mmCIF file of C-alpha atoms in Angstrom:
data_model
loop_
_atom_site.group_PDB
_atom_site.id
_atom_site.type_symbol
_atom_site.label_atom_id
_atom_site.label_comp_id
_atom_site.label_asym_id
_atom_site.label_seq_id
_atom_site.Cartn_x
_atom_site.Cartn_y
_atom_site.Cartn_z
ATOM 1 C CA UNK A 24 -5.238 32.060 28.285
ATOM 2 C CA UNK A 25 -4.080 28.467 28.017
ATOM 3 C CA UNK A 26 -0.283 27.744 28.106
ATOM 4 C CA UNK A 27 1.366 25.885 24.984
ATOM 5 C CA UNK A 28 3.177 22.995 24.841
ATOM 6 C CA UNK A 29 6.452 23.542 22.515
ATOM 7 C CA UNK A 30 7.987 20.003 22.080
ATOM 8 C CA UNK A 31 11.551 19.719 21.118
ATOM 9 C CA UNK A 32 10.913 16.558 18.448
ATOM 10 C CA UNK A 33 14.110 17.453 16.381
ATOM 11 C CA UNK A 34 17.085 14.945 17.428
ATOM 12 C CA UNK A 35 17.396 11.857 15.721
ATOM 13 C CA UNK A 36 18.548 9.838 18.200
ATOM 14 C CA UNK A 37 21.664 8.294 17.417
ATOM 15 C CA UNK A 38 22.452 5.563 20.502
ATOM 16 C CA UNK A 39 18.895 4.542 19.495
ATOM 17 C CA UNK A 40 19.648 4.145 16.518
ATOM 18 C CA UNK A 41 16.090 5.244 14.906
ATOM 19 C CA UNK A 42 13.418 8.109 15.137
ATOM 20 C CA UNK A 43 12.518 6.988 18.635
ATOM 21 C CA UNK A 44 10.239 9.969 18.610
ATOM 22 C CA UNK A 45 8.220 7.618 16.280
ATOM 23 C CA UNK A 46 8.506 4.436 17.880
ATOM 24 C CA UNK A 47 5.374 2.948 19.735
ATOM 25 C CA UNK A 48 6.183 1.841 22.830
ATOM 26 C CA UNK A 49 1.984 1.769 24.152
ATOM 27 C CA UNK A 50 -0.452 -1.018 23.764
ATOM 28 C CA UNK A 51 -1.663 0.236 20.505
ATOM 29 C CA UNK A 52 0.913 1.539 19.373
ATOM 30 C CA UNK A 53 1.191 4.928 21.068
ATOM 31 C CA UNK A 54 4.482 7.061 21.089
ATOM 32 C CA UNK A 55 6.417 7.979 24.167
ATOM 33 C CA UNK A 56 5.118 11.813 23.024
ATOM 34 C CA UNK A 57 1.516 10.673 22.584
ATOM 35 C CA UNK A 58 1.451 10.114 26.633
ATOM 36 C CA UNK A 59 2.685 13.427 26.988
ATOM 37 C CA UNK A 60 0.152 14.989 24.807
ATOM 38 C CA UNK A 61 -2.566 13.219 26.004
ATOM 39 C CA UNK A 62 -1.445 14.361 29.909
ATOM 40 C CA UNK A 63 -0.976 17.770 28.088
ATOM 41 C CA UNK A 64 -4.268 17.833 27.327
ATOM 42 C CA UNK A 65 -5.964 16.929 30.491
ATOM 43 C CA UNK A 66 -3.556 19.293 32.454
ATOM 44 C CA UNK A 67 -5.578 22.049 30.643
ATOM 45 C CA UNK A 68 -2.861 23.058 27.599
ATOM 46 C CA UNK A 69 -4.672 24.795 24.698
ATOM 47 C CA UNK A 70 -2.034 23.999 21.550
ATOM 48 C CA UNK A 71 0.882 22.035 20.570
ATOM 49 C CA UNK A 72 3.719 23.472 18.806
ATOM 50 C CA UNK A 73 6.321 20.771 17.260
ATOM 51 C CA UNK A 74 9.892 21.793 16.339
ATOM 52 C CA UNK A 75 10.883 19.225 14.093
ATOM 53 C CA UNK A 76 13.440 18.783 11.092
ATOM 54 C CA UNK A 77 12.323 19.224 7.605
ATOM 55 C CA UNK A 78 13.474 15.581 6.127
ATOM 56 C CA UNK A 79 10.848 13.721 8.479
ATOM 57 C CA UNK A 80 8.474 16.452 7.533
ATOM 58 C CA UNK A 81 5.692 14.118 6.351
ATOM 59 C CA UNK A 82 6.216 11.005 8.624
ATOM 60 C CA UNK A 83 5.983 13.179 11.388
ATOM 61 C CA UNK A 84 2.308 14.349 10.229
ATOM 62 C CA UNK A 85 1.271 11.340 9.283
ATOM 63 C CA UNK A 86 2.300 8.905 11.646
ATOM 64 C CA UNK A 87 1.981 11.619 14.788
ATOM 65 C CA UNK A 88 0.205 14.916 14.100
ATOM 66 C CA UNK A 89 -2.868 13.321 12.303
ATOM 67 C CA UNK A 90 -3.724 11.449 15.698
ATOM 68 C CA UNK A 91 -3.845 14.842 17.708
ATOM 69 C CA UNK A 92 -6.513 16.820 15.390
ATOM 70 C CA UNK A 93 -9.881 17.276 16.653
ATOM 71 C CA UNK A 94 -7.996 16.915 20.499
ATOM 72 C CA UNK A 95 -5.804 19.566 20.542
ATOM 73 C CA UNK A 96 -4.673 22.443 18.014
ATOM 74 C CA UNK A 97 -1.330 21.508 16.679
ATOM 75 C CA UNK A 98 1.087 23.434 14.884
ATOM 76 C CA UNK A 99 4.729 22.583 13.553
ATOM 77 C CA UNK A 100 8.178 24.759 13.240
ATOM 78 C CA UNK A 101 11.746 23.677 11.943
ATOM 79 C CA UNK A 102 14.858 23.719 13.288
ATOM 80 C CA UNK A 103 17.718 23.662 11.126
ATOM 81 C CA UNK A 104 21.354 25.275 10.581
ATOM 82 C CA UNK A 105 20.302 28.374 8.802
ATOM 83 C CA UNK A 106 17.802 29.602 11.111
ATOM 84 C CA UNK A 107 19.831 31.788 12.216
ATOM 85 C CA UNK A 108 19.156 35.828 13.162
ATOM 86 C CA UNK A 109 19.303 38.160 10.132
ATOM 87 C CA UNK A 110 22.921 38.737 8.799
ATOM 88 C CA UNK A 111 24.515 35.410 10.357
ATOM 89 C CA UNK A 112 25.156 32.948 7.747
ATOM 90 C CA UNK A 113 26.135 28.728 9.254
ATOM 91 C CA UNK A 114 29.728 28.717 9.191
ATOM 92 C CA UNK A 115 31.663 26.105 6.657
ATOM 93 C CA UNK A 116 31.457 22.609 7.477
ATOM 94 C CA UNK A 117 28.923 23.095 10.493
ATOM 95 C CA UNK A 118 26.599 19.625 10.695
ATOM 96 C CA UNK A 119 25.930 19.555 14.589
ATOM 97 C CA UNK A 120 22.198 20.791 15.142
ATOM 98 C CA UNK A 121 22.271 24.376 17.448
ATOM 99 C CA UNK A 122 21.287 23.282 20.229
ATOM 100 C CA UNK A 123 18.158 23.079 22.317
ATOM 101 C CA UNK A 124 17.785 26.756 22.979
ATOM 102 C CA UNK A 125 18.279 27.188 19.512
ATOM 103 C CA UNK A 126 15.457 24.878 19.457
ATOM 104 C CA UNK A 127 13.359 26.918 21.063
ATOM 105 C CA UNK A 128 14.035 30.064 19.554
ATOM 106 C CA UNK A 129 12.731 28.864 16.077
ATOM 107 C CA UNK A 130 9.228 28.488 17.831
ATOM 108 C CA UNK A 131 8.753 32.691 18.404
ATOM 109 C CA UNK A 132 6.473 33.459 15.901
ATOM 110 C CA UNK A 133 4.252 30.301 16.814
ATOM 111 C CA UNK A 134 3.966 30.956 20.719
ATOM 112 C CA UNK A 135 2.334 34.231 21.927
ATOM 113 C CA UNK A 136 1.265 32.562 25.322
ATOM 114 C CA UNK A 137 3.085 30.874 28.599
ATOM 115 C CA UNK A 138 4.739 28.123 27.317
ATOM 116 C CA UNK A 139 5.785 24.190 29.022
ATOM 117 C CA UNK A 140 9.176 22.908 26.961
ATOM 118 C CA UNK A 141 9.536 19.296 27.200
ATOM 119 C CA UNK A 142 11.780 16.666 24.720
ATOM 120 C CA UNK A 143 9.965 14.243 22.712
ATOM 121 C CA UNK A 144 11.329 11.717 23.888
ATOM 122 C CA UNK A 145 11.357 11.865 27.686
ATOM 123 C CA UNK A 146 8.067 9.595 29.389
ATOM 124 C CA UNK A 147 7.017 12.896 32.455
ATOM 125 C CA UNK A 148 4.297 11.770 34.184
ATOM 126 C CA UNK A 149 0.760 12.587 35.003
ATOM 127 C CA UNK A 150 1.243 14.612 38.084
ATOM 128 C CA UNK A 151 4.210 16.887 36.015
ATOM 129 C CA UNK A 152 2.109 18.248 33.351
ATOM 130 C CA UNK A 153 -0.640 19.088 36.125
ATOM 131 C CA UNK A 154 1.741 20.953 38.112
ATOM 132 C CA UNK A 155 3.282 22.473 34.921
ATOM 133 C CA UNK A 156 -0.368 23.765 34.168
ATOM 134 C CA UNK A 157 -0.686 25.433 36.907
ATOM 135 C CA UNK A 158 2.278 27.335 37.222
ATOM 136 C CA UNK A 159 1.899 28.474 33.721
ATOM 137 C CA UNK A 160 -1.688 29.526 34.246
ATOM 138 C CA UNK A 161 -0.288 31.481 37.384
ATOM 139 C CA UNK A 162 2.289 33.475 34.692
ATOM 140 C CA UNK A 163 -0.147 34.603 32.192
ATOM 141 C CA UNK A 164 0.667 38.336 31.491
ATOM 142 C CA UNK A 165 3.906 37.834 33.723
ATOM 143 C CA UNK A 166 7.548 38.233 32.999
ATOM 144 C CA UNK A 167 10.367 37.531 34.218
ATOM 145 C CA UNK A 168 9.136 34.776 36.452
ATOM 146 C CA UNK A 169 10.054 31.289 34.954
ATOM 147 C CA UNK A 170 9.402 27.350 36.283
ATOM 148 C CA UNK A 171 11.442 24.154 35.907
ATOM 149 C CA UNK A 172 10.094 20.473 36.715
ATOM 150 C CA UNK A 173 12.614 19.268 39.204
ATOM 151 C CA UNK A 174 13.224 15.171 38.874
ATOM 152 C CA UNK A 175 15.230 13.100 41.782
ATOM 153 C CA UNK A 176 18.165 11.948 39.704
ATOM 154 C CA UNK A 177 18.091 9.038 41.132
ATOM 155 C CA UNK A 178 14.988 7.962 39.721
ATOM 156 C CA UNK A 179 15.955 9.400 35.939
ATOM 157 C CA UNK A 180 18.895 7.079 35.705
ATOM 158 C CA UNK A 181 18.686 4.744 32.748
ATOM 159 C CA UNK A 182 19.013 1.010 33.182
ATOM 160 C CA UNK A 183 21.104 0.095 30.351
ATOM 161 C CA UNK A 184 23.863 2.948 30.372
ATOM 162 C CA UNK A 185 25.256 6.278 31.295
ATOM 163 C CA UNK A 186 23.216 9.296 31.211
ATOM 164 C CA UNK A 187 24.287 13.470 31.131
ATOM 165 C CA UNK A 188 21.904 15.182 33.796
ATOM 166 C CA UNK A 189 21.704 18.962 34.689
ATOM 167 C CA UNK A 190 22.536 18.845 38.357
ATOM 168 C CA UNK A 191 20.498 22.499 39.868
ATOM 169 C CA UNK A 192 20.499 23.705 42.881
ATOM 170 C CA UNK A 193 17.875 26.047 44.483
ATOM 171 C CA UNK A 194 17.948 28.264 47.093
ATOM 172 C CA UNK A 195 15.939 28.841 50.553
ATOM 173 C CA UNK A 196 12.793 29.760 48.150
ATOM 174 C CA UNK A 197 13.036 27.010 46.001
ATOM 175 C CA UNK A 198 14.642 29.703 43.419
ATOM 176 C CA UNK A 199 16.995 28.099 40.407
ATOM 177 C CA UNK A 200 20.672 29.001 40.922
ATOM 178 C CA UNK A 201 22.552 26.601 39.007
ATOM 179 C CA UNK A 202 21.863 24.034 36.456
ATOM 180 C CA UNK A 203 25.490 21.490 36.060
ATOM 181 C CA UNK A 204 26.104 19.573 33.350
ATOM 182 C CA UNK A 205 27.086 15.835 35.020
ATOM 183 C CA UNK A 206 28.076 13.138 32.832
ATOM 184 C CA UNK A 207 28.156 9.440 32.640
ATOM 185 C CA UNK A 208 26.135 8.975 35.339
ATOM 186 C CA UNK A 209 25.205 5.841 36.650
ATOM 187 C CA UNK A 210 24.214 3.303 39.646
ATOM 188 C CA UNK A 211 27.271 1.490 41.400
ATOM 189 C CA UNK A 212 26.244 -1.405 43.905
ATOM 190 C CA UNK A 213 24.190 0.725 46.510
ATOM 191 C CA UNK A 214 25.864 4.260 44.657
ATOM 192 C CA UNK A 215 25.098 6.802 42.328
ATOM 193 C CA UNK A 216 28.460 8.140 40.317
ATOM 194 C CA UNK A 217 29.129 10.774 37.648
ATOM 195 C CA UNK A 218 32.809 11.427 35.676
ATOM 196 C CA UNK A 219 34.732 13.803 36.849
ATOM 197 C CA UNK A 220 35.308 15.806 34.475
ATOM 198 C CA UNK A 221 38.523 17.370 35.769
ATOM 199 C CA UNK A 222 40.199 13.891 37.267
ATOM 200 C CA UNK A 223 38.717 11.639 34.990
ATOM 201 C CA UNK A 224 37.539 9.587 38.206
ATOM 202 C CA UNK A 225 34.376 7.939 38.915
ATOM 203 C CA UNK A 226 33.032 10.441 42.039
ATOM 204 C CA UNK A 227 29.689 9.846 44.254
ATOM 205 C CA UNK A 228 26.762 12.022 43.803
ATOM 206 C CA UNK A 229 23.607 12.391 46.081
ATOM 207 C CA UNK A 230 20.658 10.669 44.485
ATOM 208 C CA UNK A 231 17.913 12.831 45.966
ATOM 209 C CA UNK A 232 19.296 15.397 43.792
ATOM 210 C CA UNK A 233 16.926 17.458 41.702
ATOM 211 C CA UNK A 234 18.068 17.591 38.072
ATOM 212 C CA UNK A 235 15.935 19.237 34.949
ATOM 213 C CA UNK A 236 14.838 16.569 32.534
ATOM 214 C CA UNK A 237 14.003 20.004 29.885
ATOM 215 C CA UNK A 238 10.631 20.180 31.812
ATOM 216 C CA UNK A 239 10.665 24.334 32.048
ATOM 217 C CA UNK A 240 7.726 26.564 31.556
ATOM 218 C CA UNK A 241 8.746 30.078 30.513
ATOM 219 C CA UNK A 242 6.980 33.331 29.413
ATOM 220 C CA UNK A 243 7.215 34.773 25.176
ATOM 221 C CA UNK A 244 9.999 37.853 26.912
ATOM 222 C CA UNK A 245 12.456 34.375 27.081
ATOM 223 C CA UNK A 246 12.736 34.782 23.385
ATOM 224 C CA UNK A 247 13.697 38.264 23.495
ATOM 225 C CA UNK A 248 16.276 37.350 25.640
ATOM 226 C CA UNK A 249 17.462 34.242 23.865
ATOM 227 C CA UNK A 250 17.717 36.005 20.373
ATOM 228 C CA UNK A 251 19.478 38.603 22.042
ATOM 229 C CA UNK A 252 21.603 35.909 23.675
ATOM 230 C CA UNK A 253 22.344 33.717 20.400
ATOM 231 C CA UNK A 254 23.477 36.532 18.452
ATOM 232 C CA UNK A 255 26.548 36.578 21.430
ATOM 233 C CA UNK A 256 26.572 33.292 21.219
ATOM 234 C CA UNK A 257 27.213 32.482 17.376
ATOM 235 C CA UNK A 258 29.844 35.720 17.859
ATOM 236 C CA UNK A 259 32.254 33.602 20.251
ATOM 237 C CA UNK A 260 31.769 30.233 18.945
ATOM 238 C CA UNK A 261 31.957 31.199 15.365
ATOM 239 C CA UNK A 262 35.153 28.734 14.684
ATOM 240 C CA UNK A 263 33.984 26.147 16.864
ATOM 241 C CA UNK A 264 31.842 23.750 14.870
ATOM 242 C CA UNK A 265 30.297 21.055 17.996
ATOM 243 C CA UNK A 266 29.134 24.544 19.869
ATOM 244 C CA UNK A 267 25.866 23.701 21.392
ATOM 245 C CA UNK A 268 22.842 26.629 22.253
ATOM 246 C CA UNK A 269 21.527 24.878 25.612
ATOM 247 C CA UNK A 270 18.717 25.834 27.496
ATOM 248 C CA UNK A 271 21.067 25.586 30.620
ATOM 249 C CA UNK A 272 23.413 28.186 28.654
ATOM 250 C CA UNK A 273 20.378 30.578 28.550
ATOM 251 C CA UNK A 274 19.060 29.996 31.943
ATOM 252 C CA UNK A 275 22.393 30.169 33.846
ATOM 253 C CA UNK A 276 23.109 33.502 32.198
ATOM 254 C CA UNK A 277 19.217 34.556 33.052
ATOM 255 C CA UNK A 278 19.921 33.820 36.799
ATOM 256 C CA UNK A 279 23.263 34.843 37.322
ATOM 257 C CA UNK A 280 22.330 38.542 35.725
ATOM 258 C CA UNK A 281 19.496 38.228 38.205
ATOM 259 C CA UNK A 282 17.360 39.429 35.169
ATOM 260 C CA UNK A 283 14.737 36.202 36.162
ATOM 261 C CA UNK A 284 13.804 34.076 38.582
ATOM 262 C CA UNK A 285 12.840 30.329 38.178
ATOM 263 C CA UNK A 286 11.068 28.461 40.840
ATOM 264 C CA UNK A 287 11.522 24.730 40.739
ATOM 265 C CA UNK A 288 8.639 22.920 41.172
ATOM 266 C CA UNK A 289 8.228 19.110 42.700
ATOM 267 C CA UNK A 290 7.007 16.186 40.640
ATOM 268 C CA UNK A 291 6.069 12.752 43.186
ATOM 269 C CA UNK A 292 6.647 11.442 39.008
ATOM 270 C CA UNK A 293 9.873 9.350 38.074
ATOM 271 C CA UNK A 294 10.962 9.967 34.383
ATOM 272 C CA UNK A 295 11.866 7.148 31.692
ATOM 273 C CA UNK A 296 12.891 7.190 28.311
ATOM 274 C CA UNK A 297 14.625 5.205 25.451
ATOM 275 C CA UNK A 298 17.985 6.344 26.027
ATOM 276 C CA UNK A 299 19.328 3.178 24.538
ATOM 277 C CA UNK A 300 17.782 0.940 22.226
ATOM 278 C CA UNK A 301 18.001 -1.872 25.145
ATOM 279 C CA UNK A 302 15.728 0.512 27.517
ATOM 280 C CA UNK A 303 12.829 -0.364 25.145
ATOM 281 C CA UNK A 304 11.699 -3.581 26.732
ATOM 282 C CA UNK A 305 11.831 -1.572 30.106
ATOM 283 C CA UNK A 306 9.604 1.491 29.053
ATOM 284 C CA UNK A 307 7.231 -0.917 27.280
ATOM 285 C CA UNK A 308 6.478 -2.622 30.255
ATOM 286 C CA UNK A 309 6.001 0.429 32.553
ATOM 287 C CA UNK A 310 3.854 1.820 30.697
ATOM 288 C CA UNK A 311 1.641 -0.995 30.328
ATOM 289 C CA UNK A 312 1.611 -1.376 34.282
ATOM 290 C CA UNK A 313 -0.063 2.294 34.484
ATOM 291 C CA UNK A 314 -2.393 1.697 31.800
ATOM 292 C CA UNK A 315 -3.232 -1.660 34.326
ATOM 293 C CA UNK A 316 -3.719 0.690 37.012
ATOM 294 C CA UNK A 317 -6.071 2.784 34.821
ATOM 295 C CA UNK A 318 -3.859 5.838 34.482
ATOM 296 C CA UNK A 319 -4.063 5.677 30.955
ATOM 297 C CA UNK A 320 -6.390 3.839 28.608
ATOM 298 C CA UNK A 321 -5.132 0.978 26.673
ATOM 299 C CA UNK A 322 -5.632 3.523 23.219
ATOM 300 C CA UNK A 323 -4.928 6.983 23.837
ATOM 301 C CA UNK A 324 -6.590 8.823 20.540
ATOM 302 C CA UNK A 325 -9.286 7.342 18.226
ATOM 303 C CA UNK A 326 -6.915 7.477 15.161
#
């Protein structure tokens, strides 16, 4: 069975400051998610499922979804405050979305198969959806034995600003152990630094380490798990309104129980995206070197 890609498409984008999920960035116009479907696609993925938010509903299908038909199967599911498990109810004053875990949990009834997560917004690479494939294809009728894509933070950093990255570290067998939550992360002279949370300082970090850009390919028992999870989730954070359902919230818990295991896989790919609005001129330009180099055609899809 082919492996779906579930693509978390439901964040606005607020440093943006637009749907950058909608914003061509390509030759002829092609998204930032249109590379990763079409990479999807030659990896050997058999469907596309979308989460997305109701209110850009019918911009999403026409300016995105009506470009993949006839390529790919396609499907969409929505993410918003009230999809929540039966007899929870979005407390009071509540605007901040769930979460990304959250995200993913809306997508059960749409994904039966092994299943690649990836944002919408986040430029992966050739090479990362291949190897992504073929894990997956590996885990068909499997449980309990999950994948991440494992980027070099030094070569996710953004050009124009800070970034958060999930700082994991593996052990002798290349197993998950942790995924940290680093913030404002950024190039110093010949450095890399992060905020210290706890001092407030500016502290060094090791470039060469790996750190999950939400590139994780999981079997359908993770939603068992993560509805199970939520449920204890929206019990202890029912007062606190910015509470966010992260996949590293899920996967932490997953490893540390030693219920899974999650084998992080190398990518020789370095990650870009439209963090800030002043990245654009950036990502527009690499792109258009590896459509020079023939990696990609100059038009991705016919429509």
């Amino acid at each position: 069975m082919k492996p779906t890609l579930l693509v978390l498409a439901a964040g606005m984008g607020s440093r943006y400051g637009t749907l950058k999920q909608l914003d061509g960035v390509g030759p002829s116009g092609e998204t930032i998610m249109d590379y990763s479907i079409f990479d999807a696609i030659r990896a050997g993925f058999g469907k596309v499922v979308f989460v997305i938010r109701r209110d850009f509903e019918q911009d999403f299908n026409e300016k995105i979804l009506s470009k993949y038909r006839g390529s790919i199967p396609v499907e969409t599911v929505f993410q918003s405050l009230d999809s929540l498990p039966a007899g929870y109810t979005c407390p009071e004053g509540r605007v901040k979305p769930w979460g990304t875990n959250h995200a993913i949990l809306v997508a059960k009834d749409a994904v039966k198969e092994p299943f690649a997560v990836i944002n919408a917004d986040d430029f992966y690479g050739k090479e990362s959806f291949q190897v992504l494939a073929d894990a997956l294809a590996k885990l068909d009728g499997k449980k309990d034995e999950y994948v991440m894509v494992g980027y070099r933070l030094g070569n996710t950093l953004s050009e124009s600003g800070t970034v958060s990255r999930g700082v994991c570290t593996a052990d002798a067998s290349g197993n998950l152990q942790t995924v940290v939550e680093h913030y404002e992360i950024q190039r110093q002279g010949s450095k890399t630094v992060f905020k210290n949370q706890t001092t407030g300082e500016l502290d060094e970090i090791n470039a060469e380490l790996p750190v999950s850009m939400n590139m994780w390919g999981f079997t359908p028992d993770y939603f068992t798990y993560s509805e199970d999870d939520f449920k204890t989730f929206l019990k202890a954070n029912s007062d606190n309104l910015k509470s966010e359902y992260g996949i590293p919230t899920m996967v932490n818990k997953l490893i540390g129980d030693k219920t899974v295991s999650i084998k992080v896989l190398d990518t020789p790919c370095s990650w870009f995206g439209v963090t800030y609005k002043e990245d654009r001129p950036s990502v527009v330009a690499k792109i258009q070197a590896l459509v020079d180099k023939g990696i990609y055609p100059a038009k991705l899809f016919n429509k």
